[in-house]
Coordinates of C-alpha atoms in Angstrom, one line a residue:
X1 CA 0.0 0.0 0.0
X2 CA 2.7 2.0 0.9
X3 CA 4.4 1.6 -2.4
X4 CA 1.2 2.6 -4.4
X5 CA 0.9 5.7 -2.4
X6 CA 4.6 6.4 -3.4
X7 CA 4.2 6.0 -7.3
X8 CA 0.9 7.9 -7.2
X9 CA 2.9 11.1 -5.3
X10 CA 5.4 11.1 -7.9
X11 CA 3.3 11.1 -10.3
X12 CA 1.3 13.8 -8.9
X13 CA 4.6 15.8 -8.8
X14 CA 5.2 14.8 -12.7
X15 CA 1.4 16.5 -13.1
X16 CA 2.4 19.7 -11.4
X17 CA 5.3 20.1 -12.7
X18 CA 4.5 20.0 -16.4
X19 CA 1.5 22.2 -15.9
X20 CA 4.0 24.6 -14.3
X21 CA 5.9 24.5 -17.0
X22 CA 2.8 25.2 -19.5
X23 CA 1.9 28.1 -17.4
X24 CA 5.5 29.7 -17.5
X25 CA 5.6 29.5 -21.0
X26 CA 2.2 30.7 -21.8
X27 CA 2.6 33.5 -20.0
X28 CA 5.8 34.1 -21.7
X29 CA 4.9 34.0 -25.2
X30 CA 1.6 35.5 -24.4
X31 CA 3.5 38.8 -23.3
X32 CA 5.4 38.7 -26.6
X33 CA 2.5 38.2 -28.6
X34 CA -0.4 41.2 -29.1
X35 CA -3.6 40.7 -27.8
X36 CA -6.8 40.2 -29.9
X37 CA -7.6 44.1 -29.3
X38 CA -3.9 45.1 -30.3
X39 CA -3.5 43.4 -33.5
X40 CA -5.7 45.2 -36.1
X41 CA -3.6 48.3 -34.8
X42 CA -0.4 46.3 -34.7
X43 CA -1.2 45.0 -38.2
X44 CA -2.5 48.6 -39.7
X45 CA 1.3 50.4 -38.5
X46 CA 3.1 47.9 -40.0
X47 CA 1.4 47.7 -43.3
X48 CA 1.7 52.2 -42.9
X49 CA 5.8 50.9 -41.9
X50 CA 6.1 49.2 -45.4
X51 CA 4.3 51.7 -47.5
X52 CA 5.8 54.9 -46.4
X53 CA 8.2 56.2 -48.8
X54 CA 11.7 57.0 -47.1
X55 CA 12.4 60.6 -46.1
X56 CA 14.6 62.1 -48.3
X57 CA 17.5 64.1 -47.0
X58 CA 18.2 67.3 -47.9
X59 CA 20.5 68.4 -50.3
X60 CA 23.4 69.9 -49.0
X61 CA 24.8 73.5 -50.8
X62 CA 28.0 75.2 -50.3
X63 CA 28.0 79.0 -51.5
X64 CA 31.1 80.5 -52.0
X65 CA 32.1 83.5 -50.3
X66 CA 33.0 85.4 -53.7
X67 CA 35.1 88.1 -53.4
X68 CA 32.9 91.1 -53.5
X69 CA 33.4 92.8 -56.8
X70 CA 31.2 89.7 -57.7
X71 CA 28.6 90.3 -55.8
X72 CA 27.8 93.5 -54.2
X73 CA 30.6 95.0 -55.8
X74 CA 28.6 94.9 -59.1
X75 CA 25.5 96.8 -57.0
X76 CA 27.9 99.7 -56.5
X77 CA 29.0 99.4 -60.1
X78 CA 25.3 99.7 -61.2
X79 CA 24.4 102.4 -58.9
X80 CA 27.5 104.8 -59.7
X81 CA 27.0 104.1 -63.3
X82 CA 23.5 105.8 -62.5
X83 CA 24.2 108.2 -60.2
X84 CA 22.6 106.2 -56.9
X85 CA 19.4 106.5 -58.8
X86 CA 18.9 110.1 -56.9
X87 CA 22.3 111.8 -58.4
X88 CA 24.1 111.4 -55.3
X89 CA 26.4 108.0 -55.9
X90 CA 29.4 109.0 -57.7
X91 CA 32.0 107.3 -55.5
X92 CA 32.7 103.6 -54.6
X93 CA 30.7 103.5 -50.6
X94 CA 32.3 101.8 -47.7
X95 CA 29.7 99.7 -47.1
X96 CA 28.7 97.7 -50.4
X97 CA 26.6 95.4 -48.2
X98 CA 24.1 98.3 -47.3
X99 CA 23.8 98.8 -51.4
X100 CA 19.9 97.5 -52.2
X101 CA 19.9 95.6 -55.2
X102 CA 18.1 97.4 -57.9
X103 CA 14.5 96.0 -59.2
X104 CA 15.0 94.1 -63.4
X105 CA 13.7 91.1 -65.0
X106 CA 16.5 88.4 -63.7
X107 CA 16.9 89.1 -60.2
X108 CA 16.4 85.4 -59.3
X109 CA 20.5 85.7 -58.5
X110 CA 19.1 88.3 -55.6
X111 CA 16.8 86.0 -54.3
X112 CA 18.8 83.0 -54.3
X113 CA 21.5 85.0 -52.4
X114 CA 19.5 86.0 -50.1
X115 CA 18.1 82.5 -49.8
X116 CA 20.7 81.3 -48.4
X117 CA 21.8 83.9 -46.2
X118 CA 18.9 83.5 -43.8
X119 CA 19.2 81.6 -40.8
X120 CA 18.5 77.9 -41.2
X121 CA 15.4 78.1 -38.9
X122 CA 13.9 80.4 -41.5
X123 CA 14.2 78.2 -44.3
X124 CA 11.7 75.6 -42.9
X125 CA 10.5 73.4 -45.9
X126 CA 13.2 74.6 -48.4
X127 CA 14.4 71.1 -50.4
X128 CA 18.7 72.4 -49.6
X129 CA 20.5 73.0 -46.4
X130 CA 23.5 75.2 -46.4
X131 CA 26.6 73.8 -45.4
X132 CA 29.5 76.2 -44.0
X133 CA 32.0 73.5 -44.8
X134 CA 32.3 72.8 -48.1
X135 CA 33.7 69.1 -47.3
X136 CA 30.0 68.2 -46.5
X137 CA 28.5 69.7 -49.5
X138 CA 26.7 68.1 -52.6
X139 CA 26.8 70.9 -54.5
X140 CA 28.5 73.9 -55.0
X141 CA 26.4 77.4 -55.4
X142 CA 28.3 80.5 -57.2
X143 CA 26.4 83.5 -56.4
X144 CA 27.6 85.8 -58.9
X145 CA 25.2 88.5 -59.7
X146 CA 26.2 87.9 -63.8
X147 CA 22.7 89.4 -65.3
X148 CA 23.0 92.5 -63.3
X149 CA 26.5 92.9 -64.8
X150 CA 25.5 92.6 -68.0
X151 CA 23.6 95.4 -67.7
X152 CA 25.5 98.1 -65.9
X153 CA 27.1 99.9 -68.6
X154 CA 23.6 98.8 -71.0
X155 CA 23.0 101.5 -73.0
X156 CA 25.4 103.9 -71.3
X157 CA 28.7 105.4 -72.3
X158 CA 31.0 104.6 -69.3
X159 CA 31.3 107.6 -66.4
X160 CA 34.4 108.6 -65.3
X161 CA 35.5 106.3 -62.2
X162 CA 33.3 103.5 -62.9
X163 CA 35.3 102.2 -65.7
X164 CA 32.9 98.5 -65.6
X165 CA 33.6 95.9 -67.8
X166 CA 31.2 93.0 -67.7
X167 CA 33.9 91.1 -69.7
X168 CA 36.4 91.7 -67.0
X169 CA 34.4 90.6 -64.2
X170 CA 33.6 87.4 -66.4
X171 CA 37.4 86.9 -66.7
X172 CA 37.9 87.4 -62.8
X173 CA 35.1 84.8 -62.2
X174 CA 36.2 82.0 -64.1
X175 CA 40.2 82.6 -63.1
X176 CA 38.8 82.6 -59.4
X177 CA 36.8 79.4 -60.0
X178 CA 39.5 77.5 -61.0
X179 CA 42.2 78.0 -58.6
X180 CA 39.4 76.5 -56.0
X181 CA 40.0 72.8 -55.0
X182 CA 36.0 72.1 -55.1
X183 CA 35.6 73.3 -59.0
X184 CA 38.9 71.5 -60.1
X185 CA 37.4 67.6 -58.1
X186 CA 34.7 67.3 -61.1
X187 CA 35.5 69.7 -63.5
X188 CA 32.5 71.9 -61.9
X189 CA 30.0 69.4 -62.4
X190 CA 28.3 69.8 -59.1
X191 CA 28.3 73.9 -59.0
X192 CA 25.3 75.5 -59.9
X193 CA 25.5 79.2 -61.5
X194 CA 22.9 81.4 -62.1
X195 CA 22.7 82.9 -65.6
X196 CA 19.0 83.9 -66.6
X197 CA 19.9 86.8 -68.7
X198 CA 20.1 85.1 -72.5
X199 CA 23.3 87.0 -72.9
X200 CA 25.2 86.4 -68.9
X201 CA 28.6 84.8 -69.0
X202 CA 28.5 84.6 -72.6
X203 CA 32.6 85.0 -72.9
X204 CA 33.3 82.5 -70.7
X205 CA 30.8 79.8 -71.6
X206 CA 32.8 77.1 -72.6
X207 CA 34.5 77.3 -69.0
X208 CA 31.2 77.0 -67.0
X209 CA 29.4 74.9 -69.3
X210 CA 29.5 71.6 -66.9
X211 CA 28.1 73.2 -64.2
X212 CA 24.2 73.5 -63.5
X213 CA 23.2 76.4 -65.1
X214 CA 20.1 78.7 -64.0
X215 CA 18.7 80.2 -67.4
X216 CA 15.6 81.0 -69.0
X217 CA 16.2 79.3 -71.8
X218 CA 18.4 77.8 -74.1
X219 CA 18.2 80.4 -77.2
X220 CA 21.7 81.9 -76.6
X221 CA 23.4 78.5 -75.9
X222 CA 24.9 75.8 -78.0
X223 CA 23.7 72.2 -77.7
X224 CA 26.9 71.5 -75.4
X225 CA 26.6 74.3 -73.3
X226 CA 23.2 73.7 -72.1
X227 CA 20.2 71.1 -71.9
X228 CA 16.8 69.9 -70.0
X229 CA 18.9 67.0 -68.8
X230 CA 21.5 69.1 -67.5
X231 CA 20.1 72.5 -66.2
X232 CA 17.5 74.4 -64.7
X233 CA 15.2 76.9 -66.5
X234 CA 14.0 79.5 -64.2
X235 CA 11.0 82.1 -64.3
X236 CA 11.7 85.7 -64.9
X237 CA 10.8 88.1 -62.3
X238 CA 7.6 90.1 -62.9
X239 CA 7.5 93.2 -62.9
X240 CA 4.0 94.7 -62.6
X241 CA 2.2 94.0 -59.7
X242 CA 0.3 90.9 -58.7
X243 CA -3.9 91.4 -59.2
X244 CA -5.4 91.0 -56.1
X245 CA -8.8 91.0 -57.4
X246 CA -11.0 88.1 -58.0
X247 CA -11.3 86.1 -60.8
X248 CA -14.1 87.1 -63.7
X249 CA -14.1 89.2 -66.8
X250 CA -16.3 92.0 -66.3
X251 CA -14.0 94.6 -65.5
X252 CA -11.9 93.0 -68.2
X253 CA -13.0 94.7 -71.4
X254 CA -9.7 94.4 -74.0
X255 CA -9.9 91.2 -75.9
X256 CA -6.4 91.1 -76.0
X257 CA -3.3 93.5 -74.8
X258 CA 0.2 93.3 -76.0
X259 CA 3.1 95.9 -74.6
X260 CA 6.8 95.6 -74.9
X261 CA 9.4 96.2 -77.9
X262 CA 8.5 96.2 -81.2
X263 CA 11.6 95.3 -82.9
X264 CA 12.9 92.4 -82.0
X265 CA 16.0 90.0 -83.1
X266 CA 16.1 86.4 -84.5
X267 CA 12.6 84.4 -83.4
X268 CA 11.3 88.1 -82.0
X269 CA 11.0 89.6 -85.8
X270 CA 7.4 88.0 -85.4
X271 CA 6.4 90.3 -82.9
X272 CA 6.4 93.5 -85.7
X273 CA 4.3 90.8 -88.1
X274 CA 2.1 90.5 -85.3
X275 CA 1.6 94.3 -84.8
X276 CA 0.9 94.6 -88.1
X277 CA -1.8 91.8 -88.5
X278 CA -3.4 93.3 -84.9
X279 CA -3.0 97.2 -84.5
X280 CA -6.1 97.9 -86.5
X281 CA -8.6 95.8 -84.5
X282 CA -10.5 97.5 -82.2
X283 CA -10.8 95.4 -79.0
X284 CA -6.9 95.0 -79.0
X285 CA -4.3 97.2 -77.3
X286 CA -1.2 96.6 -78.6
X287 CA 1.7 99.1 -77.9
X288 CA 5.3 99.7 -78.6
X289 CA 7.2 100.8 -75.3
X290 CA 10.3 99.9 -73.7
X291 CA 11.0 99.2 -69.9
X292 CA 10.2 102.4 -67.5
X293 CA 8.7 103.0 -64.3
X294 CA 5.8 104.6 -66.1
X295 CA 5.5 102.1 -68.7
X296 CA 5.2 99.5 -65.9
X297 CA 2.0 101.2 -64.9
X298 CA 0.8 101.0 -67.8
X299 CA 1.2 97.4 -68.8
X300 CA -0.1 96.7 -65.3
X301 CA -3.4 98.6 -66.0
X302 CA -3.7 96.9 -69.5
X303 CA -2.7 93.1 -67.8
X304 CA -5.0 93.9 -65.0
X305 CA -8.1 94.9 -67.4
X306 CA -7.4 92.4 -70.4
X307 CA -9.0 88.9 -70.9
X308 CA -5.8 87.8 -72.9
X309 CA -2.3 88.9 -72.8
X310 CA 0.1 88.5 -75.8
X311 CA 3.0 87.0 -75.4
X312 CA 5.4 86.7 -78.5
X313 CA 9.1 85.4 -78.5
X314 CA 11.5 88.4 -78.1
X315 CA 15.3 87.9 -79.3
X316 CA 15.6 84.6 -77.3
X317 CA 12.4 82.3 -77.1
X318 CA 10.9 83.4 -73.7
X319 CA 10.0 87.0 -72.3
X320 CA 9.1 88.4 -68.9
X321 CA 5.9 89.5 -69.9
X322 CA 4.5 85.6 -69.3
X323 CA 5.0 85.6 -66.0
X324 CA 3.6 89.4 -65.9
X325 CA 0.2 88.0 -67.4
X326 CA 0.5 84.7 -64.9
X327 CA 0.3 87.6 -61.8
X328 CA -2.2 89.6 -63.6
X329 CA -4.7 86.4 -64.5
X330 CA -4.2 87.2 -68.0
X331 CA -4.8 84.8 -69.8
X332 CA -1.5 84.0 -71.9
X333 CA -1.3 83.5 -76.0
X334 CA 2.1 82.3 -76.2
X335 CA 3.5 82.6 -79.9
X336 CA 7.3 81.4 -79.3
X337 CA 7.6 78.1 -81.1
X338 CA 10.7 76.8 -79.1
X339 CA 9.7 78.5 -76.0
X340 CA 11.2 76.5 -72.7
X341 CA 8.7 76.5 -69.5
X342 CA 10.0 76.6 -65.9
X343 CA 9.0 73.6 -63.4
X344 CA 7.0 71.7 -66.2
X345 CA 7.2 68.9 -64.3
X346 CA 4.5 69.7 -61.6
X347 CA 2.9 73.0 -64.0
X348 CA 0.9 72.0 -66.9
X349 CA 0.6 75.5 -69.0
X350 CA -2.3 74.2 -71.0
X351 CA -4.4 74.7 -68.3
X352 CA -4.1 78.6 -68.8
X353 CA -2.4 79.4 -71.2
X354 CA -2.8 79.7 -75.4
X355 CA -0.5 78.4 -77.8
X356 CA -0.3 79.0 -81.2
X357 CA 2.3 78.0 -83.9
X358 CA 3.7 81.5 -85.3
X359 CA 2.5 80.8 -89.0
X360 CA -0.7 80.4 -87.7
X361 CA -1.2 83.2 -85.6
X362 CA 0.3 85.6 -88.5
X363 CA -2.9 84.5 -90.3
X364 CA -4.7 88.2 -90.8
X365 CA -7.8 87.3 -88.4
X366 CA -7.2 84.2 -87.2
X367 CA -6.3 85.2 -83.6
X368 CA -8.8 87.1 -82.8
X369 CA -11.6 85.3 -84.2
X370 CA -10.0 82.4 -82.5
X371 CA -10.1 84.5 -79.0
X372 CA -14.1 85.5 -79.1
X373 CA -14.7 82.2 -79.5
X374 CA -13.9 81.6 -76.3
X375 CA -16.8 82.2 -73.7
X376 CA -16.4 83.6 -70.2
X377 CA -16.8 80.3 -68.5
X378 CA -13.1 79.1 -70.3
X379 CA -12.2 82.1 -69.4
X380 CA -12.7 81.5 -65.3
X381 CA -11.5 78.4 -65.8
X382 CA -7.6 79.3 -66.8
X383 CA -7.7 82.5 -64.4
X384 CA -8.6 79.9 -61.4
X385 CA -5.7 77.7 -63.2
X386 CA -3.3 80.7 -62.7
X387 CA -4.7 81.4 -59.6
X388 CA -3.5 78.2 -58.2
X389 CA 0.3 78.1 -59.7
X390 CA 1.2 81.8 -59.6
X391 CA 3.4 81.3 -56.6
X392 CA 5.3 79.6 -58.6
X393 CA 6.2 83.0 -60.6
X394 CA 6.5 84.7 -57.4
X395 CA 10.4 85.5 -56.2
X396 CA 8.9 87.0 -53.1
X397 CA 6.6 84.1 -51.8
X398 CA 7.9 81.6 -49.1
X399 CA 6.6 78.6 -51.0
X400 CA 7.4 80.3 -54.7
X401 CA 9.9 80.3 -57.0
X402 CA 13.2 80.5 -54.5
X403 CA 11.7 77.1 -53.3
X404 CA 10.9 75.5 -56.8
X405 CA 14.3 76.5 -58.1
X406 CA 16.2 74.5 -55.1
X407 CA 14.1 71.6 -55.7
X408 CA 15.1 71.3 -59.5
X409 CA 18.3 71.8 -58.4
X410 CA 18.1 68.9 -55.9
X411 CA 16.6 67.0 -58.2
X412 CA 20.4 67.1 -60.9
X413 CA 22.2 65.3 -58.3
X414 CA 22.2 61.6 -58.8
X415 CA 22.9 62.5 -62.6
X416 CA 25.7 64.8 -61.3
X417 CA 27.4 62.1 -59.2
X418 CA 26.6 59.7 -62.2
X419 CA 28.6 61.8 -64.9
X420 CA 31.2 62.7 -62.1
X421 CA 32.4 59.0 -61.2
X422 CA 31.6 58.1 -65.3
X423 CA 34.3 60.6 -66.6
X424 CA 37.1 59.4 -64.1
X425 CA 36.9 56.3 -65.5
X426 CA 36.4 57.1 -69.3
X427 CA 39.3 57.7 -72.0
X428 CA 39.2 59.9 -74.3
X429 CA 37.6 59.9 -77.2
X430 CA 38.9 61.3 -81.0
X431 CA 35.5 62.5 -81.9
X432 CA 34.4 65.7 -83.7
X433 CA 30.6 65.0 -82.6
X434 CA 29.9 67.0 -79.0
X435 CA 29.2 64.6 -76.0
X436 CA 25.9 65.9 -74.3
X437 CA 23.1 65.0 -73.2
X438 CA 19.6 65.8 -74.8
X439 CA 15.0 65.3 -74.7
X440 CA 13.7 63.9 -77.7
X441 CA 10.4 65.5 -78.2
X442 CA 7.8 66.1 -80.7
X443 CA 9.5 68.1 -83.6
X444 CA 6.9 67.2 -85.6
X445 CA 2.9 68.1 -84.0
X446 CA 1.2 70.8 -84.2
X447 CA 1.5 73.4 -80.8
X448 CA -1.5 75.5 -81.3
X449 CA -4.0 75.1 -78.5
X450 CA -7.2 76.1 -76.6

């Protein structure tokens, strides 16, 4: 009896002891486990985890600290040349920094400048950081101020003591570049350079033209000087005031309203055809007049009180005065066949604007029987378009074009490092034939449109 009593304890204490065990482990993978109430939640952030696209990290910019006959240096220039715009500047200042850049069509290089001046905290959103060491940069900015150079002297014998040569400070530019270490690594592949006006840094070209370039289009460069694939365009800065009006077209009686410069070069020679198919119809303004303060009330008043807004190539394909009619909810009738668009890739310009091939439009009626076809409600339809992407146009906005100009940018560096490690490793070729890189696009369809 006593031996039965023995077996039966030890197996009792088997019992336990596996049951013990059960418990311990249950426990333990039940706290690793989620509970019934947790698991859609569990299950929801992971699938979020998976699908979420990686943050990208901002690109990281370098701008050289130019010496400052580059920079400010060529404010003074501009304001000596005319007389500190009140008579008074006549002398070189002390202070070049305290100089206030003077208002034109390209002063994207102002902007940019500025840009990246600001204190980081300001910047919030911007696609770049800036980078005070240059061995933690991606790229390379050169902020020379090479449109408002260009036009210093413009037009003007030189004074006495100013003695400016754009082609001097060209000369100092490119012989500064290329005693620094960072331009001479890649051949400046990863410096960007702003360069809207058609005609900046046109003497030293050749010596810049591997860097990004910031231009408004391509009509003043060769094939191997600039590209889509390689460069940014960039929007012009307006320069009549933005409409703060709503949209609608009752206070908008002109048909259609065209000012600027007659007498144009190259692809602008349409612009006289067009004045003489148009300046006898009688719900079109179109006027001859060059850039003035007074003139730039005046095109503002027309923009501001026209349905349409002409807009004709002028000696290269584009012209400010798009981005004028953009502020003013104009809508635009662009007649530049090989006209280049800023930030195409999120801006669809059919949506508000015109375009019509230049044969076509020289057609004696056809544009404006073409134009009073269209009824108001098209109309309200391309002003709310315009309405909704002039920031883009805007220089001054936080979210406008200083922001969409950095992100283009940004967007050139996996192709920069590409053709960066690619020519280390490449020979030489004997070829005649210029190595660049090009779009193929429709050369052949027709580009008017409504």
């Amino acid at each position: 009896m006593a031996r039965k009593s023995s077996v039966l304890q030890r197996a009792a204490i088997a019992v336990f002891s596996v049951i013990a065990i059960y418990a311990i482990l249950n426990a333990s993978v039940s706290r690793s486990l989620p509970s019934s109430s947790d698991l859609p939640r569990q299950l929801i952030r992971e699938e979020q985890e998976r699908e979420a696209p990686p943050i990208q990290p901002r690109v990281k910019v370098y701008m050289y600290d130019l010496p400052t006959r580059f920079t400010h240096g060529v404010i003074e220039q501009h304001a000596i040349v005319r007389g500190g715009g009140g008579g008074m500047m006549k002398k070189p200042t002390s202070d070049v920094t305290a100089l206030k850049y003077p208002g034109h069509q390209h002063m994207h290089e102002w902007y940019l400048f500025s840009d990246l001046n600001r204190p980081e905290s300001d910047r919030s959103g911007s696609p770049i950081t800036r980078v005070l060491d240059p061995a933690d940069a991606d790229l390379f900015y050169v902020p020379v101020f090479s449109s408002l150079s260009l036009i210093v002297n413009a037009g003007r014998p030189v004074e006495p003591g100013s003695g400016y040569s754009d082609e001097k400070m060209q000369e100092g530019l490119i012989d500064w570049l290329e005693r620094q270490v960072w331009w001479r690594r890649n051949g400046g592949r990863d410096h960007v350079i702003p360069a809207g006006d058609p005609n900046a840094l046109y003497r030293i070209l050749d010596r810049v033209k591997n860097a990004v370039l910031l231009v408004s289009d391509f009509g003043r460069l060769r094939p191997d000087q600039g590209s889509f694939v390689k460069d940014v365009v960039i929007p012009y800065s307006h320069r009549v005031n933005l409409f703060t009006g709503e949209i609608g077209v009752e206070s908008r009686n002109t048909l259609l309203f065209f000012m600027g410069n007659r007498y144009r070069k190259d692809g602008g020679k349409v612009r006289d055809l067009l004045f003489q198919v148009l300046e006898k119809e009688g719900d079109v303004t179109i006027k001859h007049g060059t850039q003035s303060r007074e003139n730039r009330r005046a095109a503002t008043k027309g923009m501001h009180t026209s349905k349409f807004c002409l807009n004709p190539a002028g000696d290269t394909p584009s012209a400010c005065r798009l981005f004028d009619s953009i502020v003013s909810l104009c809508v635009p009738v662009i007649v530049s066949d090989s006209i280049e668009l800023p930030f195409e890739d999120v801006i669809d310009y059919r949506k508000f604007s015109i375009f019509v091939e230049a044969n076509v439009a020289l057609k004696p009626g056809f544009l404006v029987k073409m134009l009073r076809k269209i009824g108001r409600k098209k109309i309200l339809e391309y002003q709310r378009e315009m309405k909704l992407v002039r920031r883009y146009f805007d220089y001054g906005n936080p979210n406008g074009a200083v922001k969409e100009i950095w992100r283009q940018v940004s967007q050139k560096l996996p192709l920069i490092k590409l053709m960066s490690n690619r020519d280390k490793r490449l020979v030489l070729r004997n070829s005649t034939e210029p190595d660049c890189s090009c779009l193929c696009t429709n050369q052949t369809g027709l580009i008017t449109s409504i």
